[in-house]
mmCIF file of C-alpha atoms and ligand atoms in Angstrom:
data_model
loop_
_atom_site.group_PDB
_atom_site.id
_atom_site.type_symbol
_atom_site.label_atom_id
_atom_site.label_comp_id
_atom_site.label_asym_id
_atom_site.label_seq_id
_atom_site.Cartn_x
_atom_site.Cartn_y
_atom_site.Cartn_z
ATOM 1 C CA MET A 18 74.859 111.988 155.764
ATOM 2 C CA GLY A 19 78.303 112.952 154.516
ATOM 3 C CA ILE A 20 81.101 111.048 152.919
ATOM 4 C CA ASP A 21 83.939 110.045 155.167
ATOM 5 C CA PRO A 22 86.867 112.354 154.278
ATOM 6 C CA TYR A 23 89.206 109.383 153.971
ATOM 7 C CA GLU A 24 86.892 107.749 151.430
ATOM 8 C CA ARG A 25 86.318 111.043 149.609
ATOM 9 C CA ASN A 26 90.069 111.588 149.214
ATOM 10 C CA TRP A 27 90.519 108.178 147.638
ATOM 11 C CA ILE A 28 87.605 108.815 145.260
ATOM 12 C CA VAL A 29 89.347 112.025 144.186
ATOM 13 C CA VAL A 30 92.629 110.133 143.669
ATOM 14 C CA GLY A 31 90.864 107.376 141.700
ATOM 15 C CA VAL A 32 89.009 109.780 139.404
ATOM 16 C CA GLY A 33 92.191 111.862 139.029
ATOM 17 C CA ILE A 34 94.163 108.852 137.814
ATOM 18 C CA LEU A 35 91.408 108.016 135.297
ATOM 19 C CA VAL A 36 91.472 111.580 133.959
ATOM 20 C CA LEU A 37 95.274 111.423 133.726
ATOM 21 C CA PHE A 38 95.199 108.164 131.754
ATOM 22 C CA MET A 39 92.475 109.427 129.413
ATOM 23 C CA ALA A 40 94.557 112.561 128.765
ATOM 24 C CA GLY A 41 97.615 110.388 128.113
ATOM 25 C CA ILE A 42 95.754 108.239 125.572
ATOM 26 C CA THR A 43 94.308 111.322 123.880
ATOM 27 C CA ILE A 44 97.706 113.015 123.580
ATOM 28 C CA ALA A 45 99.381 109.800 122.352
ATOM 29 C CA GLY A 46 96.684 109.169 119.765
ATOM 30 C CA PHE A 47 96.077 112.642 118.401
ATOM 31 C CA ALA A 48 99.213 114.688 119.097
ATOM 32 C CA LEU A 49 101.932 112.020 118.913
ATOM 33 C CA GLY A 50 100.305 109.867 116.248
ATOM 34 C CA TYR A 51 100.440 106.563 118.107
ATOM 35 C CA GLN A 52 98.485 104.014 116.109
ATOM 36 C CA LEU A 53 97.207 100.535 116.687
ATOM 37 C CA PRO A 54 97.454 97.953 113.945
ATOM 38 C CA GLY A 55 93.930 97.045 112.936
ATOM 39 C CA PRO A 56 93.146 93.396 112.344
ATOM 40 C CA GLU A 57 92.995 93.833 108.566
ATOM 41 C CA GLY A 58 91.791 90.368 107.869
ATOM 42 C CA ARG A 59 92.398 86.738 108.479
ATOM 43 C CA VAL A 60 94.409 84.254 106.500
ATOM 44 C CA ASP A 61 95.002 80.551 106.769
ATOM 45 C CA PRO A 62 98.587 80.070 107.996
ATOM 46 C CA GLN A 63 98.651 76.726 106.132
ATOM 47 C CA THR A 64 98.060 78.311 102.728
ATOM 48 C CA VAL A 65 99.173 81.923 103.170
ATOM 49 C CA LEU A 66 102.510 81.262 101.437
ATOM 50 C CA SER A 67 100.941 79.591 98.413
ATOM 51 C CA GLU A 68 97.938 81.776 97.632
ATOM 52 C CA GLY A 69 96.864 85.393 97.978
ATOM 53 C CA PRO A 70 99.088 88.506 98.172
ATOM 54 C CA PHE A 71 101.539 86.922 100.620
ATOM 55 C CA ALA A 72 102.417 84.209 98.101
ATOM 56 C CA GLU A 73 104.499 86.879 96.372
ATOM 57 C CA PRO A 74 105.701 89.142 99.144
ATOM 58 C CA GLY A 75 107.187 92.454 98.110
ATOM 59 C CA VAL A 76 106.679 96.160 97.614
ATOM 60 C CA ARG A 77 104.225 97.440 95.027
ATOM 61 C CA GLN A 78 103.797 101.002 93.812
ATOM 62 C CA ILE A 79 100.197 102.188 93.857
ATOM 63 C CA SER A 80 100.746 105.767 92.667
ATOM 64 C CA ASP A 81 103.518 108.384 92.592
ATOM 65 C CA ASP A 82 103.810 108.625 96.346
ATOM 66 C CA ARG A 83 101.839 105.628 97.540
ATOM 67 C CA PHE A 84 103.205 102.138 98.086
ATOM 68 C CA GLU A 85 102.135 98.962 99.742
ATOM 69 C CA ALA A 86 104.245 96.140 101.097
ATOM 70 C CA TYR A 87 103.201 92.572 101.768
ATOM 71 C CA VAL A 88 105.637 91.118 104.262
ATOM 72 C CA VAL A 89 105.883 87.586 105.604
ATOM 73 C CA ALA A 90 107.436 87.376 109.066
ATOM 74 C CA ARG A 91 108.707 83.900 109.775
ATOM 75 C CA GLN A 92 111.407 82.090 111.695
ATOM 76 C CA PHE A 93 113.779 83.916 111.415
ATOM 77 C CA LEU A 94 113.493 86.504 108.690
ATOM 78 C CA TYR A 95 111.275 89.023 106.980
ATOM 79 C CA ASP A 96 110.405 88.492 103.344
ATOM 80 C CA PRO A 97 111.113 90.953 101.789
ATOM 81 C CA ASN A 98 114.028 91.775 104.025
ATOM 82 C CA VAL A 99 114.512 95.266 102.596
ATOM 83 C CA ILE A 100 111.668 97.650 101.819
ATOM 84 C CA GLU A 101 112.887 100.462 99.594
ATOM 85 C CA ILE A 102 110.795 103.551 98.899
ATOM 86 C CA PRO A 103 111.478 107.170 97.920
ATOM 87 C CA ALA A 104 111.413 109.888 100.568
ATOM 88 C CA GLY A 105 108.007 111.489 100.964
ATOM 89 C CA ALA A 106 106.143 108.312 100.091
ATOM 90 C CA THR A 107 103.404 106.794 102.196
ATOM 91 C CA ILE A 108 103.450 103.047 102.565
ATOM 92 C CA ASP A 109 100.812 100.646 103.817
ATOM 93 C CA ILE A 110 102.573 97.665 105.364
ATOM 94 C CA PHE A 111 100.668 94.381 105.624
ATOM 95 C CA VAL A 112 102.343 91.649 107.655
ATOM 96 C CA THR A 113 101.423 88.112 108.585
ATOM 97 C CA SER A 114 103.145 85.015 109.898
ATOM 98 C CA PRO A 115 102.866 81.384 108.817
ATOM 99 C CA ASP A 116 104.488 79.950 111.942
ATOM 100 C CA VAL A 117 104.636 81.662 115.343
ATOM 101 C CA GLN A 118 104.097 85.102 116.802
ATOM 102 C CA HIS A 119 106.601 87.775 115.725
ATOM 103 C CA GLY A 120 107.076 91.485 116.206
ATOM 104 C CA PHE A 121 107.438 94.196 113.586
ATOM 105 C CA LYS A 122 108.858 97.438 114.883
ATOM 106 C CA VAL A 123 110.323 100.041 112.550
ATOM 107 C CA THR A 124 112.860 102.096 114.493
ATOM 108 C CA ASP A 125 112.226 105.855 114.757
ATOM 109 C CA THR A 126 108.639 105.535 113.524
ATOM 110 C CA ASN A 127 105.347 104.729 115.206
ATOM 111 C CA ILE A 128 105.112 101.406 113.350
ATOM 112 C CA ASN A 129 104.982 98.748 116.026
ATOM 113 C CA MET A 130 102.970 95.623 115.386
ATOM 114 C CA GLN A 131 102.431 92.210 116.819
ATOM 115 C CA ILE A 132 102.335 89.610 114.061
ATOM 116 C CA VAL A 133 100.003 86.745 114.839
ATOM 117 C CA PRO A 134 99.678 83.621 112.667
ATOM 118 C CA GLY A 135 96.370 83.693 110.821
ATOM 119 C CA GLN A 136 95.929 87.437 111.113
ATOM 120 C CA ILE A 137 97.035 90.311 108.889
ATOM 121 C CA SER A 138 98.410 93.340 110.711
ATOM 122 C CA LYS A 139 98.555 96.648 108.878
ATOM 123 C CA LEU A 140 99.971 100.085 109.589
ATOM 124 C CA SER A 141 100.708 103.064 107.359
ATOM 125 C CA PHE A 142 103.509 105.577 107.563
ATOM 126 C CA THR A 143 104.879 108.478 105.542
ATOM 127 C CA PHE A 144 108.676 108.426 105.381
ATOM 128 C CA ASP A 145 109.833 112.008 104.882
ATOM 129 C CA GLU A 146 113.455 111.544 105.913
ATOM 130 C CA VAL A 147 116.054 109.710 103.843
ATOM 131 C CA GLY A 148 117.750 106.960 105.826
ATOM 132 C CA GLU A 149 117.859 103.344 106.933
ATOM 133 C CA TYR A 150 115.227 102.296 109.439
ATOM 134 C CA PRO A 151 115.900 98.930 111.076
ATOM 135 C CA ILE A 152 112.929 96.562 111.418
ATOM 136 C CA ILE A 153 113.147 94.593 114.646
ATOM 137 C CA CYS A 154 111.337 91.462 115.815
ATOM 138 C CA HIS A 155 110.384 92.202 119.408
ATOM 139 C CA GLU A 156 108.397 89.073 120.202
ATOM 140 C CA TYR A 157 110.423 86.060 121.253
ATOM 141 C CA CYS A 158 109.933 83.598 118.389
ATOM 142 C CA GLY A 159 112.601 80.954 118.906
ATOM 143 C CA LEU A 160 116.340 80.438 118.923
ATOM 144 C CA GLY A 161 116.982 82.792 116.000
ATOM 145 C CA HIS A 162 114.848 85.601 117.423
ATOM 146 C CA ALA A 163 117.783 87.918 118.138
ATOM 147 C CA ALA A 164 118.953 87.643 114.521
ATOM 148 C CA MET A 165 115.580 88.502 113.019
ATOM 149 C CA PHE A 166 115.628 91.957 111.493
ATOM 150 C CA GLY A 167 115.069 93.840 108.271
ATOM 151 C CA THR A 168 115.395 97.356 106.891
ATOM 152 C CA VAL A 169 113.240 100.110 105.490
ATOM 153 C CA ARG A 170 115.502 102.043 103.135
ATOM 154 C CA VAL A 171 114.275 105.503 102.246
ATOM 155 C CA VAL A 172 116.177 106.965 99.306
ATOM 156 C CA PRO A 173 116.087 110.382 97.643
ATOM 157 C CA PRO A 174 113.288 110.334 95.019
ATOM 158 C CA THR A 175 115.852 110.903 92.240
ATOM 159 C CA ASP A 176 117.711 107.716 93.264
ATOM 160 C CA PHE A 177 114.604 105.555 93.398
ATOM 161 C CA GLU A 178 114.614 102.892 90.714
ATOM 162 C CA GLY A 179 111.163 101.423 91.219
ATOM 163 C CA ALA A 180 109.488 99.011 93.554
ATOM 164 C CA SER A 181 110.954 95.539 93.590
ATOM 165 C CA SER A 182 109.331 92.369 94.765
HETATM 166 CU CU1 LIG B 204 110.587 86.796 115.061
HETATM 167 CU CU2 LIG B 204 111.396 87.243 117.287
#
């Protein structure tokens, strides 16, 4: 009892596509550094602005080259709107939303998150190059969606004057 050649060919195609996709995911994850924002925790959208770390959004310095930012994404702005760090620093960015779903994409990096009310999204990145990196909201969030953006400003370490909230 053999396999019909027509069926066998389609099995080969099907398995081939699976192998191709697995290779693509492996290369994206390990060679290109694609990362998924982990669900870092949950918050109550009703109280997130009045208690906990998002009550005072901003950038905090953890050590010489380590920072963390707590960012509130809401209609239609990011708070803080500008994240400033020195070149070479690694930053953990925590984002949540008190209203609707937003996006948080930092241009020219692999930071790309969906911001869901009630959930904290977190990604980390090391900014080695001085420059301005626009933050873009890429989830339609209402009439002001197109005007919702922010900036990561990476300055030479000698120009850095400290983390500001
Ligand atoms: Cu926020 Cu689109």
